[in-house]
Short mmCIF file of C-alpha atoms and ligand atoms in Angstrom, two decimals:
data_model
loop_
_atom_site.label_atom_id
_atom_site.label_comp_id
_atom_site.label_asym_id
_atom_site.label_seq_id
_atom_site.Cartn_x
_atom_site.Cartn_y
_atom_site.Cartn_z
CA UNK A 297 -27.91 3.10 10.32
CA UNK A 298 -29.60 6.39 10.77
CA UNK A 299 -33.28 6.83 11.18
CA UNK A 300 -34.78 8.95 8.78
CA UNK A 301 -38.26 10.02 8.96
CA UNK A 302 -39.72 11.75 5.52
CA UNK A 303 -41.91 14.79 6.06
CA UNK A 304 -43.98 16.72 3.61
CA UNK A 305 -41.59 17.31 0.37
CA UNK A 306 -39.20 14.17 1.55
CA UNK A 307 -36.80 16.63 3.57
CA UNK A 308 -35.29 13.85 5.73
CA UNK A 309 -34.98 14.92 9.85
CA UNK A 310 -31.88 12.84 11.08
CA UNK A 311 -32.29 11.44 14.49
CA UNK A 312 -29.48 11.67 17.23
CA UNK A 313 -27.05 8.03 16.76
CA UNK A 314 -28.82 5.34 18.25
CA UNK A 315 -27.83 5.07 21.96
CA UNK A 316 -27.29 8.72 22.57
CA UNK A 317 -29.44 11.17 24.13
CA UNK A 318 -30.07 15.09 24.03
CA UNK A 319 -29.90 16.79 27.55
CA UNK A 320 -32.12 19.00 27.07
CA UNK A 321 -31.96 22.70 29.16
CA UNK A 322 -34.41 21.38 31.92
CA UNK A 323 -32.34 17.91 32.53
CA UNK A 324 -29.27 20.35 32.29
CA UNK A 325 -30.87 21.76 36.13
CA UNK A 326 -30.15 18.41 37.20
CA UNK A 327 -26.72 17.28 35.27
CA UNK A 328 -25.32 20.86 36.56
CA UNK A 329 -26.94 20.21 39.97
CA UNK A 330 -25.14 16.33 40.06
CA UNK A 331 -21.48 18.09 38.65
CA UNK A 332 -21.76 20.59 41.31
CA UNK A 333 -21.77 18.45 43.85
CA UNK A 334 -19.21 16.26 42.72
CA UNK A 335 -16.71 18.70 42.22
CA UNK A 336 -17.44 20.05 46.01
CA UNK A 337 -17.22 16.27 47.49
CA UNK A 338 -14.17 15.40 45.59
CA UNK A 339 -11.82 18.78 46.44
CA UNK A 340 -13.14 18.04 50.11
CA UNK A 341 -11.30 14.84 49.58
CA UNK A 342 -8.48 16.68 47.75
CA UNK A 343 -9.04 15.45 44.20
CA UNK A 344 -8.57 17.23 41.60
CA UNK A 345 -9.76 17.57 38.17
CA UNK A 346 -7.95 16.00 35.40
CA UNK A 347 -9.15 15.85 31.21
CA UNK A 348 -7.81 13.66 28.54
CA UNK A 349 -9.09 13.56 24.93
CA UNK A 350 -12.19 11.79 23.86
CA UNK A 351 -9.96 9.42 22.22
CA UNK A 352 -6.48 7.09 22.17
CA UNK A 353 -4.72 4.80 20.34
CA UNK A 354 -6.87 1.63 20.26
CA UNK A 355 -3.85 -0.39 22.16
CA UNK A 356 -4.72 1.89 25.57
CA UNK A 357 -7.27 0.45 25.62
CA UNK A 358 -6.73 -3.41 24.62
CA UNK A 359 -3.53 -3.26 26.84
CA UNK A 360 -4.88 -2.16 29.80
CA UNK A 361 -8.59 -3.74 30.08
CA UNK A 362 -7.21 -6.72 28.91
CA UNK A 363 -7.97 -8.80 25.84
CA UNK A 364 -10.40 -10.85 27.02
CA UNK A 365 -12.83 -8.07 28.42
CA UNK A 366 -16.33 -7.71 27.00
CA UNK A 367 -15.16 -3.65 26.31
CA UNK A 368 -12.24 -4.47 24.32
CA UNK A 369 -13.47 -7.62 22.60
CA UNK A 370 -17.29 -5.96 21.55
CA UNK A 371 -17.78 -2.57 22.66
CA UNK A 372 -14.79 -0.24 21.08
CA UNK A 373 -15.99 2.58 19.07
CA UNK A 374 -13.05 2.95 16.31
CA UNK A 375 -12.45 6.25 14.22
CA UNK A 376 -12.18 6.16 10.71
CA UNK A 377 -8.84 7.31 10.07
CA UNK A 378 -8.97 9.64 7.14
CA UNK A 379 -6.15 11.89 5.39
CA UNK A 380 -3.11 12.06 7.49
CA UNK A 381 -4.20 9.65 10.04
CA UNK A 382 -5.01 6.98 7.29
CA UNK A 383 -0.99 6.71 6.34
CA UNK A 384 -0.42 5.94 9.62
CA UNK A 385 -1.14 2.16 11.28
CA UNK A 386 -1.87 3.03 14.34
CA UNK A 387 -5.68 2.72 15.19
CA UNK A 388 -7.71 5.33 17.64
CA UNK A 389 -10.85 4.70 19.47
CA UNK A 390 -13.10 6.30 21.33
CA UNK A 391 -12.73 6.15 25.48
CA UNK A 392 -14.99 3.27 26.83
CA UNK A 393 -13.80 4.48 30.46
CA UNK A 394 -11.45 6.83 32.17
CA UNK A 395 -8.96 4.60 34.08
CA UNK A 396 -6.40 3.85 31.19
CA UNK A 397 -6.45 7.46 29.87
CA UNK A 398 -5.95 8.68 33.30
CA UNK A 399 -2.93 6.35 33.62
CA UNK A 400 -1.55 7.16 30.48
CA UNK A 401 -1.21 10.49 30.97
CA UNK A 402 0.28 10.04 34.68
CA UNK A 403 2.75 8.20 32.75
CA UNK A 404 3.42 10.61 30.28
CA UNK A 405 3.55 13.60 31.76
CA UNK A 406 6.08 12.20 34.68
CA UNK A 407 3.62 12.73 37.34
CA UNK A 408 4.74 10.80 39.80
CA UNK A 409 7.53 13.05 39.97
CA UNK A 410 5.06 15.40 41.31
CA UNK A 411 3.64 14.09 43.83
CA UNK A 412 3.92 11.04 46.15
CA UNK A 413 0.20 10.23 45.68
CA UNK A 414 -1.95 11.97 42.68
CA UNK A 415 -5.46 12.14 43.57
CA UNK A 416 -7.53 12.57 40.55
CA UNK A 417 -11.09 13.07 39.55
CA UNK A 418 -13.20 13.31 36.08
CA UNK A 419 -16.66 13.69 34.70
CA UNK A 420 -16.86 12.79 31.13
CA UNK A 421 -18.67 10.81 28.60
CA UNK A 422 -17.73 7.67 27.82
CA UNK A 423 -18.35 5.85 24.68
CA UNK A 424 -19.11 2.15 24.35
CA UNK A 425 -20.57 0.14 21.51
CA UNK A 426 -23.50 -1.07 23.34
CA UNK A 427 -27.08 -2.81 21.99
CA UNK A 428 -28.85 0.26 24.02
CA UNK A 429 -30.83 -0.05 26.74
CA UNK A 430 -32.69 1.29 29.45
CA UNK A 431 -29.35 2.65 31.80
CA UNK A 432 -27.53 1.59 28.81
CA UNK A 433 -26.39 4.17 26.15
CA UNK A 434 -23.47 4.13 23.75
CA UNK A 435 -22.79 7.73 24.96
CA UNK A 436 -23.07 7.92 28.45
CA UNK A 437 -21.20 10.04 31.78
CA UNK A 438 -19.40 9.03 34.85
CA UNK A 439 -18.15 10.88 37.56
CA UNK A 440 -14.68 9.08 38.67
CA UNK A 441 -11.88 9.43 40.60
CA UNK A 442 -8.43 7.81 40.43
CA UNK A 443 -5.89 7.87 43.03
CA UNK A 444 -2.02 7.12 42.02
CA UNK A 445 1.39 7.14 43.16
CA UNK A 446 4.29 5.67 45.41
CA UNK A 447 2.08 6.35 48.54
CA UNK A 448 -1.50 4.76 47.24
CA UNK A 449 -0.98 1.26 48.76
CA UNK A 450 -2.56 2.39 52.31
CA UNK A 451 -5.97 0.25 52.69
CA UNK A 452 -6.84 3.33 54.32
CA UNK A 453 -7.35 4.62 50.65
CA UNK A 454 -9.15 2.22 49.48
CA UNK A 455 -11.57 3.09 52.05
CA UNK A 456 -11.78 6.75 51.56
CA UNK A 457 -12.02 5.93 48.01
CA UNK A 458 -14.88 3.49 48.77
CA UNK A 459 -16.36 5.88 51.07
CA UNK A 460 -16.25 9.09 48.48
CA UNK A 461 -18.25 6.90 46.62
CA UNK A 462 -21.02 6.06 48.91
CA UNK A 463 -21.18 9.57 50.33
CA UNK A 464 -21.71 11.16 46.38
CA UNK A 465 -24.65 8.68 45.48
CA UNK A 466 -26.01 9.93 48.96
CA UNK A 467 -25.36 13.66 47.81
CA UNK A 468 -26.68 13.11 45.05
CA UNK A 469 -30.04 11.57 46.26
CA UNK A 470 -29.38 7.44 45.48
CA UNK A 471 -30.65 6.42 49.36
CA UNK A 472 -31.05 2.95 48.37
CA UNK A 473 -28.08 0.88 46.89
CA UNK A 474 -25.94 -1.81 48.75
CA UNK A 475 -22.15 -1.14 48.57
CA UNK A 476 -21.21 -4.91 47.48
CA UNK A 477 -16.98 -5.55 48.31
CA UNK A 478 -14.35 -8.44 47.73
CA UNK A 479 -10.85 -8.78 47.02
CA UNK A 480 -8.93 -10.64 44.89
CA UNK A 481 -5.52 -10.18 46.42
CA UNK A 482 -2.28 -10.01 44.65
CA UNK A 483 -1.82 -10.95 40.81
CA UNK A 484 -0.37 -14.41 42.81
CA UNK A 485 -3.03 -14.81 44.74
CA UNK A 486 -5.35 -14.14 41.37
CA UNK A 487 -3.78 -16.95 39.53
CA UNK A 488 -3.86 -19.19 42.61
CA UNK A 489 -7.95 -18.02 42.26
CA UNK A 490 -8.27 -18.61 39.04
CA UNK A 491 -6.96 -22.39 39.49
CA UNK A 492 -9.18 -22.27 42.20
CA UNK A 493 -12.18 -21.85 40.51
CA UNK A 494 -11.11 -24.30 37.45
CA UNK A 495 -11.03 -27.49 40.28
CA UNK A 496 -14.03 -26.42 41.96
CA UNK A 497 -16.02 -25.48 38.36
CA UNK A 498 -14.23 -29.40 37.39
CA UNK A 499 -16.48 -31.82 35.63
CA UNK A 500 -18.94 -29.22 35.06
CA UNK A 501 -17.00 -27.08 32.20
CA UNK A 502 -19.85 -28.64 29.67
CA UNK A 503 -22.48 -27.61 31.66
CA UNK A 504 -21.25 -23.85 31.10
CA UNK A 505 -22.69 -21.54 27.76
CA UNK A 506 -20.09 -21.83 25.30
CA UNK A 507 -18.76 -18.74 25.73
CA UNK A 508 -17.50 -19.35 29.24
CA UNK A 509 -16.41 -22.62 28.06
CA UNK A 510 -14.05 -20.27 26.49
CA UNK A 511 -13.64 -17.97 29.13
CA UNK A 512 -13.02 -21.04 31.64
CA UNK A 513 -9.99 -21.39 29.75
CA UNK A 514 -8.62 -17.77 28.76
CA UNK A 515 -9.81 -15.85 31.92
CA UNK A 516 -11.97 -18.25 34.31
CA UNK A 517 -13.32 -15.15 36.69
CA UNK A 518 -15.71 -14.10 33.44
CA UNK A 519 -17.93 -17.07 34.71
CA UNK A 520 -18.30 -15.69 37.57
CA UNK A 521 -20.23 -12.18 35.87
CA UNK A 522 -22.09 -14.65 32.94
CA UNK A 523 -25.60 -13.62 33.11
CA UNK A 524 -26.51 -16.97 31.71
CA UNK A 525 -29.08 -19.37 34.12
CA UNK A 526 -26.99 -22.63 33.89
CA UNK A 527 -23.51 -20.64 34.07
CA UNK A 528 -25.26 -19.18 37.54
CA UNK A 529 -25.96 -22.01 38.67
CA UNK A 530 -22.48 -23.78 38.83
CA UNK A 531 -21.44 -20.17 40.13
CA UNK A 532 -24.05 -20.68 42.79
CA UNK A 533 -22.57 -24.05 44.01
CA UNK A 534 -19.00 -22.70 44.19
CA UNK A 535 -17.12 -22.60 47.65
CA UNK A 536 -15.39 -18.99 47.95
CA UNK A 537 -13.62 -19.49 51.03
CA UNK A 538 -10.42 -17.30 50.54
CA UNK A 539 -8.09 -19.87 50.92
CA UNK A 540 -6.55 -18.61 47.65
CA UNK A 541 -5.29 -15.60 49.55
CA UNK A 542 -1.92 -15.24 51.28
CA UNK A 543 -1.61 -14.33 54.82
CA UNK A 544 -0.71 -10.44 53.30
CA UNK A 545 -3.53 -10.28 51.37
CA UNK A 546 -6.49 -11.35 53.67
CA UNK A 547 -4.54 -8.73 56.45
CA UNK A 548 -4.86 -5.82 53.75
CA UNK A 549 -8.74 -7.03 53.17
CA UNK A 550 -9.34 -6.99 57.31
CA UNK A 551 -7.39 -3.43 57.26
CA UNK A 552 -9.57 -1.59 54.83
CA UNK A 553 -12.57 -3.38 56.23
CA UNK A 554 -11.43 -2.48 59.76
CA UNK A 555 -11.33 1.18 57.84
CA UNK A 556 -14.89 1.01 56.81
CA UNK A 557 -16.17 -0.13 59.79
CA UNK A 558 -14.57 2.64 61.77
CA UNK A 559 -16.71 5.22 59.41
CA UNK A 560 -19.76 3.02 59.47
CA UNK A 561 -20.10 2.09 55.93
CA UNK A 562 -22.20 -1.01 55.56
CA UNK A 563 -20.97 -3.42 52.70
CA UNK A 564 -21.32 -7.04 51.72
CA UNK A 565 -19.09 -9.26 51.04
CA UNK A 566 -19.19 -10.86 47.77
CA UNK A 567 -17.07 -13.43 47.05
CA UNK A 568 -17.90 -14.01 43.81
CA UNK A 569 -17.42 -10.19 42.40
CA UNK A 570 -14.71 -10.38 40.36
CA UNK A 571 -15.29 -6.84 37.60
CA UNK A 572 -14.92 -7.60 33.96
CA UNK A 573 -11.09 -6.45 33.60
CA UNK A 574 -7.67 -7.61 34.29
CA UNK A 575 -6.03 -4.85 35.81
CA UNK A 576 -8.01 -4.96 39.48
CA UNK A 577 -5.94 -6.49 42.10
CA UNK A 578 -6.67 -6.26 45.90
CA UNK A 579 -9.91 -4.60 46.61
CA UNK A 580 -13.21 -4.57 44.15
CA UNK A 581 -16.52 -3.24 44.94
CA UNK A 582 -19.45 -2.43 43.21
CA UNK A 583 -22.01 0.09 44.62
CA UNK A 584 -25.87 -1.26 42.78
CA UNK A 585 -29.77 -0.20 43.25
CA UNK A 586 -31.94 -3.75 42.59
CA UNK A 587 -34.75 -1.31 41.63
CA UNK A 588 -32.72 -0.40 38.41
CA UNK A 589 -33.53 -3.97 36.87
CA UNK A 590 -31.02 -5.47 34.73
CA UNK A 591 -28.53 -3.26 34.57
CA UNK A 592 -28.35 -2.26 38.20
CA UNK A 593 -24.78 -0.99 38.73
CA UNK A 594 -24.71 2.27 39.70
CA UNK A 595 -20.62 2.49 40.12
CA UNK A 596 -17.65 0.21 40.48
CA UNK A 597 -13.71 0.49 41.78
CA UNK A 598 -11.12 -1.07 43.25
CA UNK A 599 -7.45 -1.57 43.69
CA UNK A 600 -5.11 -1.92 40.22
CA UNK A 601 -1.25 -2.06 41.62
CA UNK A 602 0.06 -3.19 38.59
CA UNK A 603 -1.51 -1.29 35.49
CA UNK A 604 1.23 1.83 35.66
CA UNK A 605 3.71 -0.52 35.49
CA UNK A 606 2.02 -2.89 32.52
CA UNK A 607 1.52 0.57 30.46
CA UNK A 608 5.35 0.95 31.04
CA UNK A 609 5.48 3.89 33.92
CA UNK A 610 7.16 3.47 37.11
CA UNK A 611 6.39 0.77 39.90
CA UNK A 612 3.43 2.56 41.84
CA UNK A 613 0.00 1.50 42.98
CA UNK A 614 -3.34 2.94 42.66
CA UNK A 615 -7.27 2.93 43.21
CA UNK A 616 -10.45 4.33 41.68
CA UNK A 617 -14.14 3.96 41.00
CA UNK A 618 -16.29 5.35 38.35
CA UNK A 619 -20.36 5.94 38.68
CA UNK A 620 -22.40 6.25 36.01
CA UNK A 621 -24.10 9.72 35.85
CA UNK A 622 -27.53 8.47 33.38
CA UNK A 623 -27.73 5.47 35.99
CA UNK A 624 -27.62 7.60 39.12
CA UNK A 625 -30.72 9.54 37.94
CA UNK A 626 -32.43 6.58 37.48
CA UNK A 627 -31.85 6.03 40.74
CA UNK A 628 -32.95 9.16 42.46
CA UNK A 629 -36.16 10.40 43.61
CA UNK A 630 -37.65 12.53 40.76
CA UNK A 631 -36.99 15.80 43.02
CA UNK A 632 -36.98 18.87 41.74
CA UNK A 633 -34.19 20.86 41.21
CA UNK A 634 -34.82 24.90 41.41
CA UNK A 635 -33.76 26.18 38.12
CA UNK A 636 -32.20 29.44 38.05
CA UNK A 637 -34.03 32.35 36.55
CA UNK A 638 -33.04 35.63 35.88
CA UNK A 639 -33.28 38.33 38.38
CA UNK A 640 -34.51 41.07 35.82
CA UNK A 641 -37.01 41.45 33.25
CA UNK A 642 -36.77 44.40 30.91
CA UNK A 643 -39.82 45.68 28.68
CA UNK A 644 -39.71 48.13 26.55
CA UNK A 645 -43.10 49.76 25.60
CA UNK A 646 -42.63 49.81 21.89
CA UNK A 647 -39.64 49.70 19.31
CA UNK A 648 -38.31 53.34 19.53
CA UNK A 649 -37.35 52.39 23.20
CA UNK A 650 -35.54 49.61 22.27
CA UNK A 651 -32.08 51.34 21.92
CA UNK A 652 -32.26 52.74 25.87
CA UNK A 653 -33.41 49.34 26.65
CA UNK A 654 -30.95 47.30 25.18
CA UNK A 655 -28.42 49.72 27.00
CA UNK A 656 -29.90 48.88 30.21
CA UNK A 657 -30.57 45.19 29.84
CA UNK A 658 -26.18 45.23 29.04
CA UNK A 659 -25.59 47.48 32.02
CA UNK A 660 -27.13 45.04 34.10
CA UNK A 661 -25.21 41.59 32.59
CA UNK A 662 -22.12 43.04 33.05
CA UNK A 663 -22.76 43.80 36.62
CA UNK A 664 -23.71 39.83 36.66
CA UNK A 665 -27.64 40.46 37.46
CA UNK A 666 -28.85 38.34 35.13
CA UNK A 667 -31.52 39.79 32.84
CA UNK A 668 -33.68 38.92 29.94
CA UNK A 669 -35.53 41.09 27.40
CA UNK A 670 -38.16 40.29 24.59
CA UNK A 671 -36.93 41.59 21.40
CA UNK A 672 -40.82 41.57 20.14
CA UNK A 673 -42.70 44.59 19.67
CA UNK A 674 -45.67 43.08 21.82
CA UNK A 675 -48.20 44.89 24.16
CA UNK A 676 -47.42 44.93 28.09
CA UNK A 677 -49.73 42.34 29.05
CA UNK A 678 -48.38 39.95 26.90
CA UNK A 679 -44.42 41.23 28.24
CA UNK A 680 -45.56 40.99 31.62
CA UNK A 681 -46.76 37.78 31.42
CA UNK A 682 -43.66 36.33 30.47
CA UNK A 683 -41.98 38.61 32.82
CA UNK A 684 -44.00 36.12 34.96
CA UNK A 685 -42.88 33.01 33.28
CA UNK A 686 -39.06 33.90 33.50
CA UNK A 687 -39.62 33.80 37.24
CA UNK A 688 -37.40 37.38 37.43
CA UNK A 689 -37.87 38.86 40.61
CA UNK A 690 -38.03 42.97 38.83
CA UNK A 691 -39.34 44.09 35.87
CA UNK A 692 -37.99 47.20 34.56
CA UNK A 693 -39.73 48.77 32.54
CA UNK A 694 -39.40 52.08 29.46
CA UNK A 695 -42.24 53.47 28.20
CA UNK A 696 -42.76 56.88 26.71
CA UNK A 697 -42.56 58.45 29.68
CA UNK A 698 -39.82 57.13 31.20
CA UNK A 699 -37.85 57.47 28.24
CA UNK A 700 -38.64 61.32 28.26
CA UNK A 701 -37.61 61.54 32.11
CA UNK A 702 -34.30 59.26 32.16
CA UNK A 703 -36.01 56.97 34.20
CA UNK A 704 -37.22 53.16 34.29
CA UNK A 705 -39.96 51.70 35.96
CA UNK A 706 -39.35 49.16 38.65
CA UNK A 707 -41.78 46.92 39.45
CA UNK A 708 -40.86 44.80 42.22
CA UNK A 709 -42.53 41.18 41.43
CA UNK A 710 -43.08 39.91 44.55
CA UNK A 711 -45.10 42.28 46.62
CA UNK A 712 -46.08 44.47 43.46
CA UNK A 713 -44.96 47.55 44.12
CA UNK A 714 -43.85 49.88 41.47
CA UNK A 715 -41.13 52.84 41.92
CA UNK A 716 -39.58 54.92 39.24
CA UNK A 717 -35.36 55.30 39.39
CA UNK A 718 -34.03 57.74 37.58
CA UNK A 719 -31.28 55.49 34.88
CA UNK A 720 -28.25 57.10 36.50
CA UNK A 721 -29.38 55.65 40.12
CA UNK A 722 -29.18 52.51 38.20
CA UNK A 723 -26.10 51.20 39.81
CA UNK A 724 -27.30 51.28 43.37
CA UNK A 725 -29.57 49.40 42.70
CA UNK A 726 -27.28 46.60 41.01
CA UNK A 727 -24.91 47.48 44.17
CA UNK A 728 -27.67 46.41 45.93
CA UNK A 729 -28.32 43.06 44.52
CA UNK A 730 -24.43 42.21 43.54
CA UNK A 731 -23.88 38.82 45.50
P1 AMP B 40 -17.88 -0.14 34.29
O1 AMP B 40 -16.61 0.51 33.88
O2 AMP B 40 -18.49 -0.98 33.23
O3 AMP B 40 -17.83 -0.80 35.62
O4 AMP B 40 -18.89 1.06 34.45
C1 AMP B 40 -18.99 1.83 35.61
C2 AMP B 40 -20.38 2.44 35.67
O5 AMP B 40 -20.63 3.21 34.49
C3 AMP B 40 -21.48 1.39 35.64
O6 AMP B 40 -21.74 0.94 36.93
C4 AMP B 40 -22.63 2.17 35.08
O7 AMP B 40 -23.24 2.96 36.07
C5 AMP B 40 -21.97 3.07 34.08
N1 AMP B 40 -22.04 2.48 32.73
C6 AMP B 40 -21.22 1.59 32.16
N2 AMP B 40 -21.58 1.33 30.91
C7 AMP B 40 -22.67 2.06 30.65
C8 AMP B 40 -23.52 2.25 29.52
N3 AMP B 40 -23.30 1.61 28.38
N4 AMP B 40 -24.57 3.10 29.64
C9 AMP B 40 -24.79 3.77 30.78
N5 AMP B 40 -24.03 3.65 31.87
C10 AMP B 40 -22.97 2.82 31.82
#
């Protein structure tokens, strides 16, 4: 429901939808700062950038995460079809995360035509039907990456993917999160698994919350994530020893291991970490900051060889990680981030100069200085202190007597001094400045 406060004559103020938040121009510094330096990390990786819409057909999404996941079964966001839509049955959600959208349009646009090996990246919000949360929002961002194609089964990409990941949080200023790994093998080795972990959970199904007595039956590595104390427990007692893996599959684990090493990434191995969806095969890893409480996962990837195939493309593998953006700055020293301010200030010493400086202030954006003018008729104390406040490094300024001689006033902010330039000279000085 919306919140609706009543003011004064009961005009109602609507409040953003619960678990969404405003980034507001200041947190913009550090959201542009974060996007910078993604986009610089991932084409030094050779990624590139890749949008889909907001939303797909509900299926996408059921097909690919799997029934049984949390997202599909709780979390989808459906659109109201109306008008045209509403003769039509199929049903469109909103994108709880970027992998399947990413996959279907590989698919659909015959990509792997292309290119042996697509190397993708995205940062977009995400939208997920969530009780909100601190770090947990029904609208939030990730920055992710998804490589595809007939060349992606190298373990070597799975650890440049890994290590993309941990190199961004560090770019981005997370210093302290553990890079947690595992790997469930092939979709044989994942059934083998799962009967695996139905002997060894045995004679203590009842002893599970109900729901994983469900999910014991329907998709037994759910147990493994339940949050629940006497679900933990059992998952505590468990031996992981990878004999569930073949031979193939514990050589591709030592490989991209053996991968890591050689960069010297530090992980931990985690038998027990599993992700929440079907399509993962192979590698998983989850990158987390234990200061971040309860929800402490900062990013998460892995290997999915099969999920091109399942959404009916061609036989290829792939690998990918996404990190949540709201999450990340949790996780980050509140640094600063310099803002950037304009460059010039104009004044205008009254109204009637307005015109001449209006013509100036333009003269200067379109050479890309960027400069700001107060469209108030206030004194020059008042215009020169929030020439101050803008940070500009000139002021420029037209009074009456500049306006009689052609010229504007420049007062250099940073050492004070003051020169007049007659407005034709106006250009060397932008030729000066132009980056
Ligand atoms: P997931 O696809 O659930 O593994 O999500 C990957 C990352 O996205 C998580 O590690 C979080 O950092 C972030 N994330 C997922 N869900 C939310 C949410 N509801 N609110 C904020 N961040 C989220």
């Amino acid at each position: 429901p919306v919140k609706v406060k009543k003011i004064g004559i009961m005009k109602k103020i609507i409040s953003a939808p619960r678990g969404t938040t405003d980034i507001l121009p200041e947190e913009a510094i550090l959201w542009q700062f974060m996007e910078n330096e993604a986009r610089r990390q991932f084409f030094s990786y050779g990624y590139q950038e890749i949008r889909t819409p907001m939303f797909e057909e509900t299926e996408l999404f059921a097909r690919s995460m799997g029934q049984t996941s949390d997202i599909v079964q709780k979390q989808m966001l459906n659109l109201a079809a109306q008008g045209v839509d509403a003769a039509t049955d199929s049903s469109l959600s909103l994108r709880p995360e970027g992998t399947a959208a990413i996959v279907r349009s590989y698919i659909e646009n015959n990509l792997d035509k292309r290119e042996r090996l697509s190397k993708f990246f995205y940062i977009a919000p995400m939208f997920r039907g969530e009780r909100p949360q601190k770090g947990r929002l029904r609208q939030f961002h990730q920055i992710g990456v998804e490589a595809i194609g007939p060349d992606s089964t190298s373990p070597y990409l799975d650890a440049e993917i890994i290590s993309l990941s941990v190199l961004l949080l560090q770019k981005l200023g997370v210093n302290d999160f553990i890079l947690k790994l595992n790997t469930l093998g092939t979709i044989e080795d994942k059934n083998n698994f799962s009967q695996y972990l139905r002997k060894q959970i045995g004679s203590r199904v009842s002893d599970l919350c109900p729901d994983c007595q469900n999910r014991y039956e329907r998709n037994v590595f759910r147990v493994l994530d339940c949050k629940n104390k006497s679900c933990k427990e059992i998952v505590k007692d468990l031996e992981l020893n990878y004999s569930y893996l073949s031979e193939t599959s514990r050589r591709y684990y030592e490989s991209v291991k053996a991968a890591l090493d050689s960069l010297g990434i530090v992980y931990h191995q985690q038998p027990d970490l599993v992700r929440g969806l079907d399509y993962y095969t192979h590698t998983v890893f989850e990158l987390s900051c234990n200061r971040l409480g309860s929800q402490d996962a900062l990013g998460a990837g892995g290997r999915y060889n099969h999920l091109v195939q399942e959404l009916g493309g061609p036989e290829v593998g792939a690998v990918g990680f996404a990190l949540g953006m709201e999450r990340i700055i949790l996780a980050r020293p509140p640094e600063e981030i310099p803002k950037s301010k304009i460059q010039v200030y104009v004044i205008a010493l009254g109204e009637r100069f307005f015109p001449r400086a209006f013509q100036l202030l333009q003269l200067l954006r379109e050479n890309k200085i960027a400069a700001d003018m107060n469209f108030s008729d206030a004194g020059l104390k008042s215009q020169m202190r929030q020439a101050n406040k803008s940070g500009a490094d000139f002021v420029m300024m037209i009074g009456e007597e500049e306006f009689i001689n052609g010229m504007a006033t420049v007062k250099n902010m940073s050492n004070g001094s003051q020169e007049q330039i007659s407005l034709d000279k106006i250009q060397d000085f932008i030729n000066e400045r132009k980056a």
